[in-house]
PDB file of C-alpha atoms and ligand atoms in Angstrom:
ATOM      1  CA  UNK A   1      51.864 -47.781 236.911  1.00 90.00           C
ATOM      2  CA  UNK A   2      54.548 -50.032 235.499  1.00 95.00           C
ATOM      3  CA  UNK A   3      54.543 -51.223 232.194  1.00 97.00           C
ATOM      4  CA  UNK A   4      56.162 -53.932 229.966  1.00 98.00           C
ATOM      5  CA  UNK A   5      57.570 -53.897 226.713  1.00 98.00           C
ATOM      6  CA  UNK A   6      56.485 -57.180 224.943  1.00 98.00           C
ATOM      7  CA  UNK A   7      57.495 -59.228 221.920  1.00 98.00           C
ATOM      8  CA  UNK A   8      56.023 -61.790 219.875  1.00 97.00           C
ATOM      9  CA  UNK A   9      59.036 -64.161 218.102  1.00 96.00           C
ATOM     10  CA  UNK A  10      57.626 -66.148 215.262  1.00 92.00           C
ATOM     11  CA  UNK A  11      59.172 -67.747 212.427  1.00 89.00           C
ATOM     12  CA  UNK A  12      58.459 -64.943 210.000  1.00 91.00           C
ATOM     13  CA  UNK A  13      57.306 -61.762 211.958  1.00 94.00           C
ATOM     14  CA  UNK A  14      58.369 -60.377 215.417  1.00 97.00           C
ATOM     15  CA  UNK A  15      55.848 -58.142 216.841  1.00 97.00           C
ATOM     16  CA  UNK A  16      56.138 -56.280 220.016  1.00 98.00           C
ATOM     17  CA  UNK A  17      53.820 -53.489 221.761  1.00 98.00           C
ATOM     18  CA  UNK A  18      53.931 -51.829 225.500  1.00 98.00           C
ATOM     19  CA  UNK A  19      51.550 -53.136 227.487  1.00 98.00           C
ATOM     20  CA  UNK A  20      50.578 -52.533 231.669  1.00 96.00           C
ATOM     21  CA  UNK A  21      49.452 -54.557 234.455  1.00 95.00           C
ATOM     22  CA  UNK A  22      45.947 -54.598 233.209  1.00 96.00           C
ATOM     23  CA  UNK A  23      46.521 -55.893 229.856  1.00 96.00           C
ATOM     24  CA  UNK A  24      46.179 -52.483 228.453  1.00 97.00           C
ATOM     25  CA  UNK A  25      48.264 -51.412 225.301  1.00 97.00           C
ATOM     26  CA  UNK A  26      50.427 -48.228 225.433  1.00 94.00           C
ATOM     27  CA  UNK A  27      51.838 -48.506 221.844  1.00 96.00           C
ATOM     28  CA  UNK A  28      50.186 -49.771 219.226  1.00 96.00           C
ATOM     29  CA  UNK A  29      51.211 -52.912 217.762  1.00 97.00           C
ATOM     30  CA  UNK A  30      54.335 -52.667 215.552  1.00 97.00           C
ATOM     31  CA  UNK A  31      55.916 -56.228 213.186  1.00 97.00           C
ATOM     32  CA  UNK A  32      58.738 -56.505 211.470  1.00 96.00           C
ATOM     33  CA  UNK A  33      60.163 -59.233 209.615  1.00 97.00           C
ATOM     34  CA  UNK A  34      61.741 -62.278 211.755  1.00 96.00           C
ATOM     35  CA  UNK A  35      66.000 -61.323 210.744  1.00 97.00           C
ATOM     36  CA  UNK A  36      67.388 -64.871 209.069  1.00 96.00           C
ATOM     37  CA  UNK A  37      70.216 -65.073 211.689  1.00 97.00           C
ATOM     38  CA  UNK A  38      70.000 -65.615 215.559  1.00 97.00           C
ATOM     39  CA  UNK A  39      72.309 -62.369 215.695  1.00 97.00           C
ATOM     40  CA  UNK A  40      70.169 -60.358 214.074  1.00 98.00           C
ATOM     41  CA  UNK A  41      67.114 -61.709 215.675  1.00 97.00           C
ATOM     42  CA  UNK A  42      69.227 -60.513 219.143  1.00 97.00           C
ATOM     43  CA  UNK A  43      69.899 -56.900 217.297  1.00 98.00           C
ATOM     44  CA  UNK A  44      66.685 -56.165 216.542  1.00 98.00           C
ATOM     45  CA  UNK A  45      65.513 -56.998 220.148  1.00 98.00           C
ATOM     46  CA  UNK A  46      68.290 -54.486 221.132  1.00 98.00           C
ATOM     47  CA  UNK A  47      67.919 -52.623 218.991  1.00 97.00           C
ATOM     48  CA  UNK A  48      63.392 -52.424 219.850  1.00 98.00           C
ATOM     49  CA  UNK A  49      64.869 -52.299 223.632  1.00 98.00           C
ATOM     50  CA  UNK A  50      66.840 -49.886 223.857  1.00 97.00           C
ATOM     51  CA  UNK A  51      64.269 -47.218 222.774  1.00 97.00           C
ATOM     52  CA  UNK A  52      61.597 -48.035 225.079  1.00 97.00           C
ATOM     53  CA  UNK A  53      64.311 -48.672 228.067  1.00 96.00           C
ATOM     54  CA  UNK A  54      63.839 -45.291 229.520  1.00 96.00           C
ATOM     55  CA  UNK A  55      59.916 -45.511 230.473  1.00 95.00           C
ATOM     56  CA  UNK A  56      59.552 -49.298 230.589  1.00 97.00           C
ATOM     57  CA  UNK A  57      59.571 -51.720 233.916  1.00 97.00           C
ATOM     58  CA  UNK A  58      60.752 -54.994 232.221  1.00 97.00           C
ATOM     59  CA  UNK A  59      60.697 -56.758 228.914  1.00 98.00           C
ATOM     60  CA  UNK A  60      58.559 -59.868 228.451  1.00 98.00           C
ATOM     61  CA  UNK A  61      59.411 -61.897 225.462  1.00 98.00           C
ATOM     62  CA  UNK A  62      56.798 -64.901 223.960  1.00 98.00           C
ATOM     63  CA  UNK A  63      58.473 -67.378 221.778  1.00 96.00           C
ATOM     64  CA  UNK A  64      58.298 -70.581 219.628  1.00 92.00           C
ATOM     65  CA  UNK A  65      60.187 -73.503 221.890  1.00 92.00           C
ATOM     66  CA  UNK A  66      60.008 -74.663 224.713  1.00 94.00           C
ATOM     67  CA  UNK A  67      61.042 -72.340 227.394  1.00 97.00           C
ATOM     68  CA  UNK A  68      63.144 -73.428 230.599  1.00 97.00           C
ATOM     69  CA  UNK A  69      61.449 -72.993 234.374  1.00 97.00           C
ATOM     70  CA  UNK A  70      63.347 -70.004 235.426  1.00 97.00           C
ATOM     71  CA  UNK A  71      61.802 -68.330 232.469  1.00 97.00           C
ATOM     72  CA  UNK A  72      65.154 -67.524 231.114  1.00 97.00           C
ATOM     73  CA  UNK A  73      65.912 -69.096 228.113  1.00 96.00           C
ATOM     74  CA  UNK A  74      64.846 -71.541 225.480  1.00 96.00           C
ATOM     75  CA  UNK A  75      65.908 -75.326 226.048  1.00 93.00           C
ATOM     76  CA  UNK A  76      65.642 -76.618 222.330  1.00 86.00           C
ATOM     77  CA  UNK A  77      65.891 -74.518 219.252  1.00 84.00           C
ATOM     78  CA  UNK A  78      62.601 -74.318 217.364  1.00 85.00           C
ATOM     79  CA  UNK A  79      62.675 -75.686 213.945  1.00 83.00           C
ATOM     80  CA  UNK A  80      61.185 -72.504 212.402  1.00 87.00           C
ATOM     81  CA  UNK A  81      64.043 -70.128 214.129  1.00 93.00           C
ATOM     82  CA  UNK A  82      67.805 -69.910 213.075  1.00 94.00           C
ATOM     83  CA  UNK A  83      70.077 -72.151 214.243  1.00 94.00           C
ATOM     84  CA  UNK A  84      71.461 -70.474 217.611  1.00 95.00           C
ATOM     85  CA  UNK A  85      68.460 -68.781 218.616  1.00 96.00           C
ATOM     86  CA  UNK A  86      67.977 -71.028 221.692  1.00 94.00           C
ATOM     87  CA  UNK A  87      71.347 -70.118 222.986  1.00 95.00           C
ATOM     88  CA  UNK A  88      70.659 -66.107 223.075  1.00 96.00           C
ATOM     89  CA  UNK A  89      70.999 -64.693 226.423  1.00 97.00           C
ATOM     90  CA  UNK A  90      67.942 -63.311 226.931  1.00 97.00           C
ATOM     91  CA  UNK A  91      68.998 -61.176 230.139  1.00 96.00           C
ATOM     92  CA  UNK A  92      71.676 -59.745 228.399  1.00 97.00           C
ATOM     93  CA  UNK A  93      69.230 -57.887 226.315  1.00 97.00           C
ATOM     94  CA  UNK A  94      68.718 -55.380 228.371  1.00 97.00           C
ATOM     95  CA  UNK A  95      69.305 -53.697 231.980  1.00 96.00           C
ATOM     96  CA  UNK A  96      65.891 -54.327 232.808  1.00 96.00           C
ATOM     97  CA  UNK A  97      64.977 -57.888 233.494  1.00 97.00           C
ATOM     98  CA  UNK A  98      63.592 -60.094 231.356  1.00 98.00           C
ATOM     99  CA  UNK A  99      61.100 -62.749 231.183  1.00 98.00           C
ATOM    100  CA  UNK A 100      60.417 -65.203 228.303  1.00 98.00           C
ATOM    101  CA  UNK A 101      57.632 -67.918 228.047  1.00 98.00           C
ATOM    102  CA  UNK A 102      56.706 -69.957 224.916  1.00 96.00           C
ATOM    103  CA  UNK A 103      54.081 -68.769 222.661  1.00 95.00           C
ATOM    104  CA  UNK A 104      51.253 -71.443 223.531  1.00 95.00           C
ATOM    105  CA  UNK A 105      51.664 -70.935 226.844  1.00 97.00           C
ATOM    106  CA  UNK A 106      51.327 -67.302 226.818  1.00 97.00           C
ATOM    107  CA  UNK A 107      48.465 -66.970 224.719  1.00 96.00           C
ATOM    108  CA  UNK A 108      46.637 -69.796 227.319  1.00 97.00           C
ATOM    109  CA  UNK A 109      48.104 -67.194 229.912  1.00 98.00           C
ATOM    110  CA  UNK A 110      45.901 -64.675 228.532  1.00 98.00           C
ATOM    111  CA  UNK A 111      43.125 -66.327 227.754  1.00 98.00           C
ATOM    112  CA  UNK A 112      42.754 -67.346 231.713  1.00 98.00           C
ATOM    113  CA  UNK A 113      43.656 -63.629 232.808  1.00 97.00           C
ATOM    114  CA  UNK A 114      41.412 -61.808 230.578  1.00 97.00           C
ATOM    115  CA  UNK A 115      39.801 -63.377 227.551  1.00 98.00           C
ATOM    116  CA  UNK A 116      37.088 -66.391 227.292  1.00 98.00           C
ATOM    117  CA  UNK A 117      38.429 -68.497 230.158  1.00 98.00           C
ATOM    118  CA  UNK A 118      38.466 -65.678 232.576  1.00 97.00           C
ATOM    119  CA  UNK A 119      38.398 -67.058 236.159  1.00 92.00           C
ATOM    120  CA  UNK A 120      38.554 -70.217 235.056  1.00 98.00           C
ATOM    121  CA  UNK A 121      41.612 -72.060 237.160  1.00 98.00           C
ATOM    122  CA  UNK A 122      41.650 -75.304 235.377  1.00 98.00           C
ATOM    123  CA  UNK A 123      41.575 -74.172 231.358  1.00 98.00           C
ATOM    124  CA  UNK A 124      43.466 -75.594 228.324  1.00 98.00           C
ATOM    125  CA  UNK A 125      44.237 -73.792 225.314  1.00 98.00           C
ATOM    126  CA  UNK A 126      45.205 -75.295 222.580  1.00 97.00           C
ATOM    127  CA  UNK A 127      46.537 -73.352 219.260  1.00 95.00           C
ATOM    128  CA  UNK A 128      45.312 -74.483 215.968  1.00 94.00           C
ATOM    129  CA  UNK A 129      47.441 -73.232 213.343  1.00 88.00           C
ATOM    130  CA  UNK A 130      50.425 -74.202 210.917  1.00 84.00           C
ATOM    131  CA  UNK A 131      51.108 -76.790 214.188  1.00 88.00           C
ATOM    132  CA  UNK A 132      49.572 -77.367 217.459  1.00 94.00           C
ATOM    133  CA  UNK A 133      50.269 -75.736 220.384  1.00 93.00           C
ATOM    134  CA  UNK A 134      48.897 -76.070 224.397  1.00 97.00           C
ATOM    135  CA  UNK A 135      49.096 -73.077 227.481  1.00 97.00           C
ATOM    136  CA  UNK A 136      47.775 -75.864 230.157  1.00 98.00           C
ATOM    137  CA  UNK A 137      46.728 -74.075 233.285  1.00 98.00           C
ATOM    138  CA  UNK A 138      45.788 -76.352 236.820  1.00 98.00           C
ATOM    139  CA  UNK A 139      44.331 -75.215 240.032  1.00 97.00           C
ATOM    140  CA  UNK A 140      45.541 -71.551 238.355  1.00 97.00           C
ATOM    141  CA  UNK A 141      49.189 -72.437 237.610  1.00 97.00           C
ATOM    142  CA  UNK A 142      50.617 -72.865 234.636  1.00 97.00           C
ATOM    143  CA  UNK A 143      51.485 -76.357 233.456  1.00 98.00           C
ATOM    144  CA  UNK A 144      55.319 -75.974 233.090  1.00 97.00           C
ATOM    145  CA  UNK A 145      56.834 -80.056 234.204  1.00 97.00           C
ATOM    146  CA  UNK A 146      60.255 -80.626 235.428  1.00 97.00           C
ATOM    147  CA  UNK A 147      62.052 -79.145 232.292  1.00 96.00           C
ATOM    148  CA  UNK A 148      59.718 -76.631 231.336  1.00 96.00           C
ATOM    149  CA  UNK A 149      58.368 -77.906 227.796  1.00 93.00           C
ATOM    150  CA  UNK A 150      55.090 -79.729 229.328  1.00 95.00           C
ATOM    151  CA  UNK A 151      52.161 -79.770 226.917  1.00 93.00           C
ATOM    152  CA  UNK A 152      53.592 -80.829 223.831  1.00 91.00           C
ATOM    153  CA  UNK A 153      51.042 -82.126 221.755  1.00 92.00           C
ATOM    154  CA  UNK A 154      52.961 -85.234 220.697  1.00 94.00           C
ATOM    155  CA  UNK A 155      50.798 -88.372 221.159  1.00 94.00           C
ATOM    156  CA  UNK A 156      49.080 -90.649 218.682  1.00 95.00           C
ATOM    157  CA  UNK A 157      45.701 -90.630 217.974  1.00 94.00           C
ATOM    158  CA  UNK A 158      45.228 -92.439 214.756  1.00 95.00           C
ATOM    159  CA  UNK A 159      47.184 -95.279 212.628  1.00 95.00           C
ATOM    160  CA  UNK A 160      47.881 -93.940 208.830  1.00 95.00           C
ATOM    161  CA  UNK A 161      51.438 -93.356 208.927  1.00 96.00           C
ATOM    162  CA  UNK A 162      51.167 -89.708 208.895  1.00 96.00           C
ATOM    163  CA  UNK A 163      54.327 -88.123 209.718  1.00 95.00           C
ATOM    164  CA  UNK A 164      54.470 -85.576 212.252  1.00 94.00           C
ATOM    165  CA  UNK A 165      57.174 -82.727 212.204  1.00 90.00           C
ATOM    166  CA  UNK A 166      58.595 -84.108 215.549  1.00 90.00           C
ATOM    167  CA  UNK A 167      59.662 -87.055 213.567  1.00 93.00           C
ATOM    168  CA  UNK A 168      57.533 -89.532 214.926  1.00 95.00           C
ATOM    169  CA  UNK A 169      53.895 -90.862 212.927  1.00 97.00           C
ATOM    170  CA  UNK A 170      49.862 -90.195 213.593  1.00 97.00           C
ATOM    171  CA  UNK A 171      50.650 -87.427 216.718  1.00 97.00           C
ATOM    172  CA  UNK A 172      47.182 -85.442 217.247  1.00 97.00           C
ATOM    173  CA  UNK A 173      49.651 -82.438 215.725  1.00 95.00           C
ATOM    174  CA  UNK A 174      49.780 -84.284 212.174  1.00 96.00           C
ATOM    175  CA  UNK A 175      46.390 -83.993 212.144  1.00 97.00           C
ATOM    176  CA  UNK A 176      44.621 -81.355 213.718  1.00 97.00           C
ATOM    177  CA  UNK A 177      46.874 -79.070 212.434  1.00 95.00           C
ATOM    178  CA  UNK A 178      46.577 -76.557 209.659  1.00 94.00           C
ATOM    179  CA  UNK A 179      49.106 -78.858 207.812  1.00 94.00           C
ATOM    180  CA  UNK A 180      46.707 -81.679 209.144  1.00 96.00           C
ATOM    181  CA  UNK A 181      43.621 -80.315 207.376  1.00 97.00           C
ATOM    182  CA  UNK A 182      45.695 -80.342 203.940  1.00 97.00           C
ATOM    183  CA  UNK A 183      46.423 -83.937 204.191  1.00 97.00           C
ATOM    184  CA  UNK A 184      42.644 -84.169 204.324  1.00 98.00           C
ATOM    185  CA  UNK A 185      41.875 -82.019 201.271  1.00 98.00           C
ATOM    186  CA  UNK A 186      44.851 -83.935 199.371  1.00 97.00           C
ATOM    187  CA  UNK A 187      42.943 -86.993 199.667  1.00 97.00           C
ATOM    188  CA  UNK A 188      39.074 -85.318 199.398  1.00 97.00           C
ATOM    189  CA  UNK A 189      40.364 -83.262 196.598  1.00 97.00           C
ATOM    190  CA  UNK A 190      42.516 -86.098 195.161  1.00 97.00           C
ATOM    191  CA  UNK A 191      44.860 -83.794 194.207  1.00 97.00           C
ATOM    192  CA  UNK A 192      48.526 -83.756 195.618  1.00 97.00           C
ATOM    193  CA  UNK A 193      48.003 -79.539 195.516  1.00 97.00           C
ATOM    194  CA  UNK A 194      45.377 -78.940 197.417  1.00 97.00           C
ATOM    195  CA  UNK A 195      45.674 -77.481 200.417  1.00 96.00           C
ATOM    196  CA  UNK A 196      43.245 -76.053 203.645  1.00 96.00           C
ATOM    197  CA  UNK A 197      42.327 -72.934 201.594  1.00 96.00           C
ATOM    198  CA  UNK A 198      40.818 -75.535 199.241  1.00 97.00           C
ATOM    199  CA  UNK A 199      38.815 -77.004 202.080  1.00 97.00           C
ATOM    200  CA  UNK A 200      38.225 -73.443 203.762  1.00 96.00           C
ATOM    201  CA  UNK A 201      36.718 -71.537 200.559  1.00 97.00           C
ATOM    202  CA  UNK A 202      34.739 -75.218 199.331  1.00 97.00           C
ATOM    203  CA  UNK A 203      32.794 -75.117 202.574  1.00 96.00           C
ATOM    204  CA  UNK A 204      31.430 -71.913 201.428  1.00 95.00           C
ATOM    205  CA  UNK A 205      30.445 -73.004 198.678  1.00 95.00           C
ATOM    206  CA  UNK A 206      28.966 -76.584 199.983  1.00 96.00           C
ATOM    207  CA  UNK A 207      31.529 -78.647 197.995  1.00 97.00           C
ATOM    208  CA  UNK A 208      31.013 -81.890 198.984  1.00 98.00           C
ATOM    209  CA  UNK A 209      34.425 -83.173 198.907  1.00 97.00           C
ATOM    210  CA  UNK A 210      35.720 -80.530 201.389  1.00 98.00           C
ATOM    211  CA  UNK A 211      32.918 -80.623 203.581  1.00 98.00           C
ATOM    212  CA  UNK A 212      34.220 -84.638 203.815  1.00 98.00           C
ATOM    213  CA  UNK A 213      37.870 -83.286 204.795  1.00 98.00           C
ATOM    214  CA  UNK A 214      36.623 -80.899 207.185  1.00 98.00           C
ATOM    215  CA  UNK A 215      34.751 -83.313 209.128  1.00 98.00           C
ATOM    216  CA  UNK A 216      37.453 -85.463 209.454  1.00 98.00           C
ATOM    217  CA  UNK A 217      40.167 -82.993 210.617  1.00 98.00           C
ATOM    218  CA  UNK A 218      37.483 -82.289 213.109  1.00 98.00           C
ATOM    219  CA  UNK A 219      36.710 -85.685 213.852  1.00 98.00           C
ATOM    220  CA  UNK A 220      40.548 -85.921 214.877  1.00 98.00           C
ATOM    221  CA  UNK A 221      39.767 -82.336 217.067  1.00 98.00           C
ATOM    222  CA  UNK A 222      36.949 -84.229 218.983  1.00 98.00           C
ATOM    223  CA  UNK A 223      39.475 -87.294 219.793  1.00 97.00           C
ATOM    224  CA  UNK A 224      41.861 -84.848 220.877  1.00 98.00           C
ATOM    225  CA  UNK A 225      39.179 -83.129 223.208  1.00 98.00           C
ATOM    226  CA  UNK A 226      38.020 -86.396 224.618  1.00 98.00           C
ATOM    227  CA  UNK A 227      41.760 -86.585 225.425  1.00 97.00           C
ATOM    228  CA  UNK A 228      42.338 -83.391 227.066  1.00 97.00           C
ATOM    229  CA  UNK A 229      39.330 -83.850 228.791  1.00 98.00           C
ATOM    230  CA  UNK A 230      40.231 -87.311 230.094  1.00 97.00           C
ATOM    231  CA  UNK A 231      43.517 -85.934 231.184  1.00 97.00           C
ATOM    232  CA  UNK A 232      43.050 -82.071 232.601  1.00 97.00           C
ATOM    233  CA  UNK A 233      39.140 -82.428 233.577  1.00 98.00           C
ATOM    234  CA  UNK A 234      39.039 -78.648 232.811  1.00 98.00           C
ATOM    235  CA  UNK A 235      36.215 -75.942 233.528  1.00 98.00           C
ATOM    236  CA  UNK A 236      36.783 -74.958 229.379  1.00 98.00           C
ATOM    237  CA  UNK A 237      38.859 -75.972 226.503  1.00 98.00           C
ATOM    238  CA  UNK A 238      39.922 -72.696 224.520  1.00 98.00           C
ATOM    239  CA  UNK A 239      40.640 -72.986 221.060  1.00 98.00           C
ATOM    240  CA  UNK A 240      42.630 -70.336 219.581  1.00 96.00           C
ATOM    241  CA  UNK A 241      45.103 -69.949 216.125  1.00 92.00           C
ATOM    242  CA  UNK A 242      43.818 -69.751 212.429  1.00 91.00           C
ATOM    243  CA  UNK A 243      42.121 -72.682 212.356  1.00 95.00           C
ATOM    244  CA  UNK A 244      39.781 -72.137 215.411  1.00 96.00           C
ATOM    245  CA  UNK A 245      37.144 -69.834 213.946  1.00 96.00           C
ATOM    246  CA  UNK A 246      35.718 -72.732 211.556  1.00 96.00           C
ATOM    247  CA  UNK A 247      35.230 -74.612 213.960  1.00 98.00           C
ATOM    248  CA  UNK A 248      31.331 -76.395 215.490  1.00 98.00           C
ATOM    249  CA  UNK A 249      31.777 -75.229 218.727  1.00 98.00           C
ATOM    250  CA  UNK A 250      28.349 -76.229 220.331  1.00 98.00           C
ATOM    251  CA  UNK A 251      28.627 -79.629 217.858  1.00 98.00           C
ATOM    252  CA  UNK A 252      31.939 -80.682 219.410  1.00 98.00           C
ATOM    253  CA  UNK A 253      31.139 -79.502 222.892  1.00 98.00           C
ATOM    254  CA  UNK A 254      28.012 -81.570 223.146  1.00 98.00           C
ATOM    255  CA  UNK A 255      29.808 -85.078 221.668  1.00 98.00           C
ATOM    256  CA  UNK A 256      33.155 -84.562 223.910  1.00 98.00           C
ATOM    257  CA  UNK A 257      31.246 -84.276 226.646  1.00 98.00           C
ATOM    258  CA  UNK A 258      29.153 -87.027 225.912  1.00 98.00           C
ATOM    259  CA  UNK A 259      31.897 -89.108 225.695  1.00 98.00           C
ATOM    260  CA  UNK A 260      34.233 -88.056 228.434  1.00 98.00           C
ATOM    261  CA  UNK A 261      34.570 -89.942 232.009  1.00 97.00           C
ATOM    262  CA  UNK A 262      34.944 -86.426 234.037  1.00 96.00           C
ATOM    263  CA  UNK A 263      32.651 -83.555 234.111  1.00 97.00           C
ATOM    264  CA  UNK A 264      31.436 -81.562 231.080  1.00 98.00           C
ATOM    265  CA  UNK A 265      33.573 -79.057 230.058  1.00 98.00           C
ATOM    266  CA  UNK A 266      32.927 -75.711 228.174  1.00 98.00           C
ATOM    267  CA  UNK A 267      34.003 -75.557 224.530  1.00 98.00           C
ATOM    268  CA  UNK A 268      34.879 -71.666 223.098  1.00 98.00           C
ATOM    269  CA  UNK A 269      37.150 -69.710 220.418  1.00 98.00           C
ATOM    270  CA  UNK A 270      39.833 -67.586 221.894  1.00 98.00           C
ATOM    271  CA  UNK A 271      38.858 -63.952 222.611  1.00 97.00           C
ATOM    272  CA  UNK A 272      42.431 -62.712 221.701  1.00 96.00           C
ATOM    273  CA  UNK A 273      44.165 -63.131 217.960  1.00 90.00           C
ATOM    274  CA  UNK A 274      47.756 -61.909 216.588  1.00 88.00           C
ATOM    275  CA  UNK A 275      48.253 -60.119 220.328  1.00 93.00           C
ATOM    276  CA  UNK A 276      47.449 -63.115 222.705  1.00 95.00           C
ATOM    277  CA  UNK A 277      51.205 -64.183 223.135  1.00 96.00           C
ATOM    278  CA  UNK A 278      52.623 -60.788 223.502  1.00 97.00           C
ATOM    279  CA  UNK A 279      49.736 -60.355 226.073  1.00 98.00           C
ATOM    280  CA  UNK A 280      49.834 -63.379 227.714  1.00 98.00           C
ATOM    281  CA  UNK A 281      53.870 -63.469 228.085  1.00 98.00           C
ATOM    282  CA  UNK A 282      53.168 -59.630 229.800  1.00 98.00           C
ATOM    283  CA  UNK A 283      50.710 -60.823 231.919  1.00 98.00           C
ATOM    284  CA  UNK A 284      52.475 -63.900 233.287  1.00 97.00           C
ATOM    285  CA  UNK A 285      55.965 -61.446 233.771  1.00 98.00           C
ATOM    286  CA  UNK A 286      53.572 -59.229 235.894  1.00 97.00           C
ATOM    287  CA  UNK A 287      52.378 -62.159 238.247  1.00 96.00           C
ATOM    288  CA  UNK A 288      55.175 -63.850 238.637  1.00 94.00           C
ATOM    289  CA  UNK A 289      58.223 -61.198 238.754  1.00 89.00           C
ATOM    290  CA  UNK A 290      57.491 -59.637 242.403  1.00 83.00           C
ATOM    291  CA  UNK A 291      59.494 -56.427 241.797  1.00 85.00           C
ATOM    292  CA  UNK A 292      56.653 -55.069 239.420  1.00 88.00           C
ATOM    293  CA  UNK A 293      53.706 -55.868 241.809  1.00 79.00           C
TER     294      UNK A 293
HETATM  295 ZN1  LIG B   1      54.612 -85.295 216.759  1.00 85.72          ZN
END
């Protein structure tokens, strides 16, 4: 049986487990703390590497930034890494090879493998959580484009001059975002402080004003769904990342599809949480690297 050992590289915590063909975990999940520097960031991989190299069949790495089509490196740096992190040579890690894959990608990976879009060949993913991210899969491929860094979710949706941390104003990101839903409760709450805990606990206690943000941060969701619709014409739309457990599923489901020009699609939250990436990136490594089938 060959087996993986698989990180998870976030801007604050690196987690990594051992994981085999079927998705099953050999380790249980251990974190530490993302280092400040990219050489430490490479030392700790070492480091992690080094002690599983003995029993392990490859090392599959899931990362913020875009990640190139030889599934080698990263092609820019992500904002919330150290500077030189998207120059590390992955392959160098280790004398086992290596396979990396961004983070939104690989937890859409998983989802289509093994969680709630399971057979489903044309699914879309899309993380809701201090950003956005999308794992876009077609006809059972993985969306990747020419450079690699396809499904960004970098297009405008709405006209209030809301900046958007890729520089540019009103992108669905700025607002269905966890940072999205905050700009909401700063103007239900009007009060520069709040933030989406404000709007999170008030909804459990029926406050009025963030019951008012919350539907609009999911009003933006729908338009964003119409638009993936549109675009994909998926089987399901997974949505997956902090954000996704509050939200209507059957509510949005019904309107999207109402308003779509394709075929309904299914609406669901993800089945897999902090491990979907580190899953996700495994599973991918195992379909596409042929010496481990
Ligand atoms: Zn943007």
């Amino acid at each position: 049986m060959k087996k993986i050992l698989s990180f998870d590289i976030g801007g604050t915590k690196i987690a990594y487990a051992v994981i085999n063909d079927k998705g099953e975990f050999f380790t249980k999940v251990s974190k530490q703390s993302t280092p400040k520097t990219a050489e430490g960031i490479a030392a700790l991989l070492r480091e992690t590497i080094s002690k599983y190299e003995q029993e392990i069949d490859g090392v599959a790495i899931s990362t913020a930034g875009a990640v190139n089509n030889a599934n080698t490196g990263i092609i820019n740096n992500p904002g919330n890494l150290p500077e030189g992190y998207g120059q590390t040579d992955f392959q160098g890690l280790s004398s086992k090879p290596v396979f990396v894959e961004n983070d939104a990608n690989s937890a859409g990976w998983a989802e289509y493998v093994l969680g709630a879009a399971k057979g489903m060949r044309n699914t879309v993913v899309l993380t809701l959580g201090t950003g956005v991210g999308a794992g876009i899969i077609i006809d059972g491929c993985l969306l990747k484009g020419k450079s690699g860094g396809a499904g960004e979710m970098h297009f405008k949706i709405d006209c209030q001059h809301r900046m958007c941390t890729c520089g540019l104003e009103d992108c669905l990101e700025a607002y269905v975002s966890g940072n999205g839903l905050a700009a909401e409760a700063r103007i239900s709450f009007a009060d520069k402080n709040a933030t989406s805990y404000d709007v999170i606990e008030g909804l459990k206690n029926n406050n009025p004003a963030a019951r008012e943000a919350f539907d609009r941060w999911q009003g933006h969701l729908l338009d964003g769904l119409i638009a993936v619709g549109n675009l994909f014409d998926p089987e399901i739309v997974v949505l997956s990342g902090s954000l996704a457990q509050f939200v209507e599923y059957e509510k949005l489901e019904k309107i999207a599809n109402e308003r779509i020009l394709t075929e309904p699609f299914k609406l669901r939250e993800a089945v897999f949480k902090n491990d979907a990436g580190m899953l996700g990136a495994a599973m991918l490594m195992f379909h596409k690297n042929n010496t481990l089938k």
